[in-house]
Amino acid sequence: MKKLLSLYILIMCSLCVFAQTDRQEIRKGNRLFRQQQFDKAEVNYRKATNLNQKNPQALYNLGCALMQQQKDSAAIVQFEAAGKLETNKLRKAKVYHNIGVVCQNHQMYGEAIEAYKESLRNNPKDMETRYNLALCQKQQKKQNQDNQNKDNKDQDKDKNGQDNKKDQNQKDDKKNQQKQDKQKEQMSKENAEQLLQAAMQEEKNTQQKMKKQQAQPRDRRLEKNW
C-alpha cells in the first residue's frame, strides 16, 4: 500500500513539473516578445507547444510571434489551432480578431469578415473588431466593383477587337473587289482595243481590195436584142 501511494505521488509530481515547465517556456517567450525579439520568443513558444500541444495560450502566443515576423500563413495555422482549443470567450475573441487582421492585410476580405464575426460572437463589446469588420466589408464591396469593372473593360476590349477585325475584313474585301473590278476594266479595255484594231485592219484590207479591183479593166458585154 505504501509503495502504491509513493508511485501515485511520484506521478503527480511529474505532472506538476510538466505543467510548470510548459508555463515557464511561455513566460520566457513573453519576456522576449516584449523586447521585440520575436524570433527568440518563437523558439520558446514552440518549446511550450511541444511540451503541451493542447495549450491554447502557447499556440496563440506562437501565432503572434510568427505574425510579427510576417510569417502570416504559419501564424494562421497556430491561431486556428488555438481557436479550436480555447474555452475562454475573451481569449477566443482575440484569436479570431488576429485571424481577421492577417486575412484583411492580404485582401482576403471574405475570410477576414468571417473571422471578425466569430470574434464578435465571443466578445460583442470589442469596438476595434467591430470597426475592422465594417472597414473590411467596405473594402470587399470596392474589390467586387473593381473586379466587375475590369471584367466589363476586358469584354469591351474583346468586342472592340472583334469589331476592328470585322472592319478590317470589310476593308480587305472592298479592296479585293476594287482590284478585281479594275482588272476586269483593264481586260475590257484591252479587248475593245483589240476589236477596234481588228476592225480597222479589216477596213484597210477592204479598201485596198476595192482599189485593186478599180485599177483592173472591165469587159463590157453587149446586151442581146430580143
PDB file of C-alpha atoms in Angstrom:
ATOM      1  CA  MET A   1       0.000   0.000   0.000  1.00  0.00           C
ATOM      2  CA  LYS A   2       2.805   2.341   0.906  1.00  0.00           C
ATOM      3  CA  LYS A   3       4.555   1.535  -2.408  1.00  0.00           C
ATOM      4  CA  LEU A   4       1.405   2.329  -4.420  1.00  0.00           C
ATOM      5  CA  LEU A   5       0.986   5.625  -2.605  1.00  0.00           C
ATOM      6  CA  SER A   6       4.569   6.589  -3.339  1.00  0.00           C
ATOM      7  CA  LEU A   7       4.047   5.786  -7.024  1.00  0.00           C
ATOM      8  CA  TYR A   8       0.915   7.960  -7.121  1.00  0.00           C
ATOM      9  CA  ILE A   9       2.758  10.868  -5.511  1.00  0.00           C
ATOM     10  CA  LEU A  10       5.617  10.455  -7.959  1.00  0.00           C
ATOM     11  CA  ILE A  11       3.220  10.588 -10.930  1.00  0.00           C
ATOM     12  CA  MET A  12       1.514  13.700  -9.599  1.00  0.00           C
ATOM     13  CA  CYS A  13       4.846  15.426  -9.057  1.00  0.00           C
ATOM     14  CA  SER A  14       5.855  14.589 -12.610  1.00  0.00           C
ATOM     15  CA  LEU A  15       2.654  16.142 -13.925  1.00  0.00           C
ATOM     16  CA  CYS A  16       3.263  19.270 -11.874  1.00  0.00           C
ATOM     17  CA  VAL A  17       6.800  19.584 -13.249  1.00  0.00           C
ATOM     18  CA  PHE A  18       5.422  19.037 -16.766  1.00  0.00           C
ATOM     19  CA  ALA A  19       2.857  21.812 -16.348  1.00  0.00           C
ATOM     20  CA  GLN A  20       5.320  24.162 -14.708  1.00  0.00           C
ATOM     21  CA  THR A  21       7.874  23.714 -17.484  1.00  0.00           C
ATOM     22  CA  ASP A  22       5.158  24.463 -20.049  1.00  0.00           C
ATOM     23  CA  ARG A  23       4.263  27.718 -18.330  1.00  0.00           C
ATOM     24  CA  GLN A  24       7.909  28.630 -17.819  1.00  0.00           C
ATOM     25  CA  GLU A  25       8.591  28.470 -21.564  1.00  0.00           C
ATOM     26  CA  ILE A  26       5.593  30.692 -22.177  1.00  0.00           C
ATOM     27  CA  ARG A  27       6.845  33.234 -19.630  1.00  0.00           C
ATOM     28  CA  LYS A  28      10.309  33.224 -21.201  1.00  0.00           C
ATOM     29  CA  GLY A  29       8.729  33.743 -24.601  1.00  0.00           C
ATOM     30  CA  ASN A  30       6.604  36.601 -23.275  1.00  0.00           C
ATOM     31  CA  ARG A  31       9.678  38.428 -21.936  1.00  0.00           C
ATOM     32  CA  LEU A  32      11.417  38.108 -25.289  1.00  0.00           C
ATOM     33  CA  PHE A  33       8.224  39.186 -27.116  1.00  0.00           C
ATOM     34  CA  ARG A  34       8.014  42.360 -25.037  1.00  0.00           C
ATOM     35  CA  GLN A  35      11.633  43.052 -26.002  1.00  0.00           C
ATOM     36  CA  GLN A  36      10.566  42.614 -29.657  1.00  0.00           C
ATOM     37  CA  GLN A  37      12.879  39.622 -30.052  1.00  0.00           C
ATOM     38  CA  PHE A  38      10.166  37.777 -31.896  1.00  0.00           C
ATOM     39  CA  ASP A  39      12.358  35.078 -33.421  1.00  0.00           C
ATOM     40  CA  LYS A  40      13.686  34.072 -29.993  1.00  0.00           C
ATOM     41  CA  ALA A  41      10.197  34.266 -28.485  1.00  0.00           C
ATOM     42  CA  GLU A  42       9.046  31.913 -31.244  1.00  0.00           C
ATOM     43  CA  VAL A  43      11.608  29.338 -30.065  1.00  0.00           C
ATOM     44  CA  ASN A  44      10.284  29.372 -26.502  1.00  0.00           C
ATOM     45  CA  TYR A  45       6.667  29.214 -27.615  1.00  0.00           C
ATOM     46  CA  ARG A  46       7.468  26.221 -29.809  1.00  0.00           C
ATOM     47  CA  LYS A  47       9.088  24.525 -26.827  1.00  0.00           C
ATOM     48  CA  ALA A  48       5.914  25.184 -24.870  1.00  0.00           C
ATOM     49  CA  THR A  49       3.707  23.696 -27.598  1.00  0.00           C
ATOM     50  CA  ASN A  50       5.982  20.654 -27.822  1.00  0.00           C
ATOM     51  CA  LEU A  51       5.588  20.131 -24.093  1.00  0.00           C
ATOM     52  CA  ASN A  52       1.829  20.617 -24.262  1.00  0.00           C
ATOM     53  CA  GLN A  53       0.188  20.563 -27.682  1.00  0.00           C
ATOM     54  CA  LYS A  54      -3.197  21.370 -26.177  1.00  0.00           C
ATOM     55  CA  ASN A  55      -2.163  24.618 -24.540  1.00  0.00           C
ATOM     56  CA  PRO A  56      -4.157  27.308 -26.422  1.00  0.00           C
ATOM     57  CA  GLN A  57      -2.142  30.129 -24.836  1.00  0.00           C
ATOM     58  CA  ALA A  58       1.129  28.720 -26.182  1.00  0.00           C
ATOM     59  CA  LEU A  59      -0.422  28.296 -29.633  1.00  0.00           C
ATOM     60  CA  TYR A  60      -1.873  31.811 -29.612  1.00  0.00           C
ATOM     61  CA  ASN A  61       1.403  33.406 -28.487  1.00  0.00           C
ATOM     62  CA  LEU A  62       3.306  31.431 -31.098  1.00  0.00           C
ATOM     63  CA  GLY A  63       0.903  32.743 -33.717  1.00  0.00           C
ATOM     64  CA  CYS A  64       1.532  36.311 -32.538  1.00  0.00           C
ATOM     65  CA  ALA A  65       5.316  35.841 -32.732  1.00  0.00           C
ATOM     66  CA  LEU A  66       5.021  34.453 -36.264  1.00  0.00           C
ATOM     67  CA  MET A  67       2.686  37.293 -37.226  1.00  0.00           C
ATOM     68  CA  GLN A  68       5.252  39.870 -36.083  1.00  0.00           C
ATOM     69  CA  GLN A  69       7.797  38.217 -38.393  1.00  0.00           C
ATOM     70  CA  GLN A  70       5.409  38.374 -41.391  1.00  0.00           C
ATOM     71  CA  LYS A  71       5.069  34.588 -41.353  1.00  0.00           C
ATOM     72  CA  ASP A  72       1.358  35.008 -41.866  1.00  0.00           C
ATOM     73  CA  SER A  73       0.475  31.564 -43.247  1.00  0.00           C
ATOM     74  CA  ALA A  74       2.173  29.824 -40.325  1.00  0.00           C
ATOM     75  CA  ALA A  75       0.533  32.266 -37.896  1.00  0.00           C
ATOM     76  CA  ILE A  76      -2.936  31.423 -39.238  1.00  0.00           C
ATOM     77  CA  VAL A  77      -2.290  27.721 -38.589  1.00  0.00           C
ATOM     78  CA  GLN A  78      -1.432  28.385 -34.941  1.00  0.00           C
ATOM     79  CA  PHE A  79      -4.364  30.776 -34.433  1.00  0.00           C
ATOM     80  CA  GLU A  80      -6.829  28.258 -35.858  1.00  0.00           C
ATOM     81  CA  ALA A  81      -5.466  25.540 -33.592  1.00  0.00           C
ATOM     82  CA  ALA A  82      -5.736  27.879 -30.590  1.00  0.00           C
ATOM     83  CA  GLY A  83      -9.288  28.843 -31.555  1.00  0.00           C
ATOM     84  CA  LYS A  84     -10.414  25.206 -31.509  1.00  0.00           C
ATOM     85  CA  LEU A  85      -8.933  24.607 -28.048  1.00  0.00           C
ATOM     86  CA  GLU A  86      -9.674  27.897 -26.298  1.00  0.00           C
ATOM     87  CA  THR A  87     -12.684  27.872 -23.984  1.00  0.00           C
ATOM     88  CA  ASN A  88     -12.355  31.395 -22.579  1.00  0.00           C
ATOM     89  CA  LYS A  89     -14.545  33.637 -24.720  1.00  0.00           C
ATOM     90  CA  LEU A  90     -12.434  36.794 -24.405  1.00  0.00           C
ATOM     91  CA  ARG A  91      -9.230  34.984 -25.349  1.00  0.00           C
ATOM     92  CA  LYS A  92     -11.039  33.198 -28.163  1.00  0.00           C
ATOM     93  CA  ALA A  93     -12.246  36.561 -29.466  1.00  0.00           C
ATOM     94  CA  LYS A  94      -8.623  37.747 -29.632  1.00  0.00           C
ATOM     95  CA  VAL A  95      -7.630  34.654 -31.600  1.00  0.00           C
ATOM     96  CA  TYR A  96     -10.219  35.277 -34.331  1.00  0.00           C
ATOM     97  CA  HIS A  97      -9.555  39.008 -34.293  1.00  0.00           C
ATOM     98  CA  ASN A  98      -5.926  38.291 -35.242  1.00  0.00           C
ATOM     99  CA  ILE A  99      -7.012  35.864 -37.965  1.00  0.00           C
ATOM    100  CA  GLY A 100      -9.171  38.641 -39.363  1.00  0.00           C
ATOM    101  CA  VAL A 101      -6.281  41.121 -39.335  1.00  0.00           C
ATOM    102  CA  VAL A 102      -3.966  38.752 -41.227  1.00  0.00           C
ATOM    103  CA  CYS A 103      -6.601  37.966 -43.853  1.00  0.00           C
ATOM    104  CA  GLN A 104      -7.545  41.624 -44.260  1.00  0.00           C
ATOM    105  CA  ASN A 105      -3.909  42.605 -44.798  1.00  0.00           C
ATOM    106  CA  HIS A 106      -3.785  40.093 -47.655  1.00  0.00           C
ATOM    107  CA  GLN A 107      -7.069  41.410 -49.128  1.00  0.00           C
ATOM    108  CA  MET A 108      -8.796  38.106 -48.308  1.00  0.00           C
ATOM    109  CA  TYR A 109     -11.864  40.051 -47.265  1.00  0.00           C
ATOM    110  CA  GLY A 110     -14.337  37.175 -47.230  1.00  0.00           C
ATOM    111  CA  GLU A 111     -12.211  35.154 -44.797  1.00  0.00           C
ATOM    112  CA  ALA A 112     -11.482  38.247 -42.706  1.00  0.00           C
ATOM    113  CA  ILE A 113     -15.186  39.083 -42.384  1.00  0.00           C
ATOM    114  CA  GLU A 114     -15.995  35.582 -41.131  1.00  0.00           C
ATOM    115  CA  ALA A 115     -13.140  35.744 -38.597  1.00  0.00           C
ATOM    116  CA  TYR A 116     -14.286  39.140 -37.276  1.00  0.00           C
ATOM    117  CA  LYS A 117     -17.850  37.876 -36.952  1.00  0.00           C
ATOM    118  CA  GLU A 118     -16.644  34.875 -34.940  1.00  0.00           C
ATOM    119  CA  SER A 119     -14.620  37.218 -32.748  1.00  0.00           C
ATOM    120  CA  LEU A 120     -17.692  39.382 -32.079  1.00  0.00           C
ATOM    121  CA  ARG A 121     -19.768  36.305 -31.203  1.00  0.00           C
ATOM    122  CA  ASN A 122     -17.379  35.729 -28.343  1.00  0.00           C
ATOM    123  CA  ASN A 123     -16.931  39.396 -27.418  1.00  0.00           C
ATOM    124  CA  PRO A 124     -19.690  41.639 -28.829  1.00  0.00           C
ATOM    125  CA  LYS A 125     -18.293  44.669 -26.964  1.00  0.00           C
ATOM    126  CA  ASP A 126     -14.988  44.737 -28.848  1.00  0.00           C
ATOM    127  CA  MET A 127     -15.283  48.006 -30.770  1.00  0.00           C
ATOM    128  CA  GLU A 128     -11.969  47.573 -32.576  1.00  0.00           C
ATOM    129  CA  THR A 129     -13.157  44.296 -34.087  1.00  0.00           C
ATOM    130  CA  ARG A 130     -16.474  45.890 -34.997  1.00  0.00           C
ATOM    131  CA  TYR A 131     -14.664  48.759 -36.736  1.00  0.00           C
ATOM    132  CA  ASN A 132     -12.407  46.330 -38.622  1.00  0.00           C
ATOM    133  CA  LEU A 133     -15.447  44.347 -39.718  1.00  0.00           C
ATOM    134  CA  ALA A 134     -17.172  47.428 -41.149  1.00  0.00           C
ATOM    135  CA  LEU A 135     -13.993  48.548 -42.907  1.00  0.00           C
ATOM    136  CA  CYS A 136     -13.435  45.072 -44.318  1.00  0.00           C
ATOM    137  CA  GLN A 137     -16.990  44.890 -45.682  1.00  0.00           C
ATOM    138  CA  LYS A 138     -16.446  48.257 -47.390  1.00  0.00           C
ATOM    139  CA  GLN A 139     -13.153  47.057 -48.879  1.00  0.00           C
ATOM    140  CA  GLN A 140     -14.763  43.861 -50.119  1.00  0.00           C
ATOM    141  CA  LYS A 141     -17.511  45.846 -51.850  1.00  0.00           C
ATOM    142  CA  LYS A 142     -14.936  48.046 -53.573  1.00  0.00           C
ATOM    143  CA  GLN A 143     -12.917  44.984 -54.591  1.00  0.00           C
ATOM    144  CA  ASN A 144     -16.000  43.401 -56.156  1.00  0.00           C
ATOM    145  CA  GLN A 145     -16.799  46.614 -58.043  1.00  0.00           C
ATOM    146  CA  ASP A 146     -13.221  46.875 -59.312  1.00  0.00           C
ATOM    147  CA  ASN A 147     -13.311  43.256 -60.491  1.00  0.00           C
ATOM    148  CA  GLN A 148     -16.641  43.861 -62.235  1.00  0.00           C
ATOM    149  CA  ASN A 149     -15.303  46.986 -63.943  1.00  0.00           C
ATOM    150  CA  LYS A 150     -12.219  45.064 -65.036  1.00  0.00           C
ATOM    151  CA  ASP A 151     -14.380  42.266 -66.484  1.00  0.00           C
ATOM    152  CA  ASN A 152     -16.522  44.804 -68.351  1.00  0.00           C
ATOM    153  CA  LYS A 153     -13.411  46.535 -69.657  1.00  0.00           C
ATOM    154  CA  ASP A 154     -11.998  43.229 -70.878  1.00  0.00           C
ATOM    155  CA  GLN A 155     -15.302  42.412 -72.583  1.00  0.00           C
ATOM    156  CA  ASP A 156     -15.355  45.835 -74.277  1.00  0.00           C
ATOM    157  CA  LYS A 157     -11.777  45.318 -75.377  1.00  0.00           C
ATOM    158  CA  ASP A 158     -12.645  41.940 -76.870  1.00  0.00           C
ATOM    159  CA  LYS A 159     -15.702  43.412 -78.579  1.00  0.00           C
ATOM    160  CA  ASN A 160     -13.684  46.319 -79.981  1.00  0.00           C
ATOM    161  CA  GLY A 161     -11.070  43.869 -81.162  1.00  0.00           C
ATOM    162  CA  GLN A 162     -13.726  41.824 -82.941  1.00  0.00           C
ATOM    163  CA  ASP A 163     -15.287  44.983 -84.448  1.00  0.00           C
ATOM    164  CA  ASN A 164     -11.892  46.192 -85.622  1.00  0.00           C
ATOM    165  CA  LYS A 165     -11.206  42.802 -87.145  1.00  0.00           C
ATOM    166  CA  LYS A 166     -14.591  42.862 -88.860  1.00  0.00           C
ATOM    167  CA  ASP A 167     -13.949  46.372 -90.212  1.00  0.00           C
ATOM    168  CA  GLN A 168     -10.537  45.314 -91.440  1.00  0.00           C
ATOM    169  CA  ASN A 169     -12.050  42.278 -93.161  1.00  0.00           C
ATOM    170  CA  GLN A 170     -14.638  44.504 -94.821  1.00  0.00           C
ATOM    171  CA  LYS A 171     -11.918  46.885 -95.959  1.00  0.00           C
ATOM    172  CA  ASP A 172      -9.898  43.979 -97.325  1.00  0.00           C
ATOM    173  CA  ASP A 173     -12.955  42.623 -99.152  1.00  0.00           C
ATOM    174  CA  LYS A 174     -13.670  46.033-100.641  1.00  0.00           C
ATOM    175  CA  LYS A 175     -10.056  46.419-101.675  1.00  0.00           C
ATOM    176  CA  ASN A 176     -10.075  42.992-103.308  1.00  0.00           C
ATOM    177  CA  GLN A 177     -13.328  43.803-105.108  1.00  0.00           C
ATOM    178  CA  GLN A 178     -11.904  47.073-106.387  1.00  0.00           C
ATOM    179  CA  LYS A 179      -8.826  45.221-107.591  1.00  0.00           C
ATOM    180  CA  GLN A 180     -10.974  42.658-109.391  1.00  0.00           C
ATOM    181  CA  ASP A 181     -13.122  45.409-110.945  1.00  0.00           C
ATOM    182  CA  LYS A 182     -10.001  47.206-112.113  1.00  0.00           C
ATOM    183  CA  GLN A 183      -8.666  44.004-113.623  1.00  0.00           C
ATOM    184  CA  LYS A 184     -11.976  43.414-115.410  1.00  0.00           C
ATOM    185  CA  GLU A 185     -11.973  47.001-116.621  1.00  0.00           C
ATOM    186  CA  GLN A 186      -8.423  46.616-117.856  1.00  0.00           C
ATOM    187  CA  MET A 187      -9.345  43.395-119.658  1.00  0.00           C
ATOM    188  CA  SER A 188     -12.433  45.018-121.226  1.00  0.00           C
ATOM    189  CA  LYS A 189     -10.382  47.967-122.409  1.00  0.00           C
ATOM    190  CA  GLU A 190      -7.751  45.688-123.932  1.00  0.00           C
ATOM    191  CA  ASN A 191     -10.456  43.615-125.662  1.00  0.00           C
ATOM    192  CA  ALA A 192     -12.056  46.741-127.041  1.00  0.00           C
ATOM    193  CA  GLU A 193      -8.737  47.963-128.384  1.00  0.00           C
ATOM    194  CA  GLN A 194      -8.084  44.593-129.985  1.00  0.00           C
ATOM    195  CA  LEU A 195     -11.534  44.588-131.599  1.00  0.00           C
ATOM    196  CA  LEU A 196     -11.044  48.133-132.812  1.00  0.00           C
ATOM    197  CA  GLN A 197      -7.664  47.313-134.292  1.00  0.00           C
ATOM    198  CA  ALA A 198      -9.111  44.220-135.997  1.00  0.00           C
ATOM    199  CA  ALA A 199     -11.969  46.281-137.438  1.00  0.00           C
ATOM    200  CA  MET A 200      -9.585  48.941-138.659  1.00  0.00           C
ATOM    201  CA  GLN A 201      -7.357  46.302-140.264  1.00  0.00           C
ATOM    202  CA  GLU A 202     -10.346  44.712-141.935  1.00  0.00           C
ATOM    203  CA  GLU A 203     -11.479  48.102-143.243  1.00  0.00           C
ATOM    204  CA  LYS A 204      -7.995  48.769-144.527  1.00  0.00           C
ATOM    205  CA  ASN A 205      -7.927  45.395-146.285  1.00  0.00           C
ATOM    206  CA  THR A 206     -11.328  46.075-147.836  1.00  0.00           C
ATOM    207  CA  GLN A 207     -10.252  49.462-149.173  1.00  0.00           C
ATOM    208  CA  GLN A 208      -7.067  48.008-150.629  1.00  0.00           C
ATOM    209  CA  LYS A 209      -9.095  45.270-152.302  1.00  0.00           C
ATOM    210  CA  MET A 210     -11.538  47.793-153.819  1.00  0.00           C
ATOM    211  CA  LYS A 211      -8.705  49.948-155.145  1.00  0.00           C
ATOM    212  CA  LYS A 212      -7.146  46.915-156.733  1.00  0.00           C
ATOM    213  CA  GLN A 213     -10.416  45.993-158.443  1.00  0.00           C
ATOM    214  CA  GLN A 214     -10.911  49.532-159.745  1.00  0.00           C
ATOM    215  CA  ALA A 215      -7.483  49.501-161.310  1.00  0.00           C
ATOM    216  CA  GLN A 216      -8.297  46.422-163.423  1.00  0.00           C
ATOM    217  CA  PRO A 217     -10.024  46.869-166.904  1.00  0.00           C
ATOM    218  CA  ARG A 218     -13.658  45.906-167.153  1.00  0.00           C
ATOM    219  CA  ASP A 219     -15.245  43.924-170.038  1.00  0.00           C
ATOM    220  CA  ARG A 220     -18.441  45.470-171.315  1.00  0.00           C
ATOM    221  CA  ARG A 221     -20.811  42.924-172.708  1.00  0.00           C
ATOM    222  CA  LEU A 222     -23.332  43.789-175.383  1.00  0.00           C
ATOM    223  CA  GLU A 223     -26.855  43.335-174.456  1.00  0.00           C
ATOM    224  CA  LYS A 224     -28.717  40.904-176.623  1.00  0.00           C
ATOM    225  CA  ASN A 225     -31.592  42.247-178.578  1.00  0.00           C
ATOM    226  CA  TRP A 226     -34.755  40.257-178.471  1.00  0.00           C
TER     227      TRP A 226
END
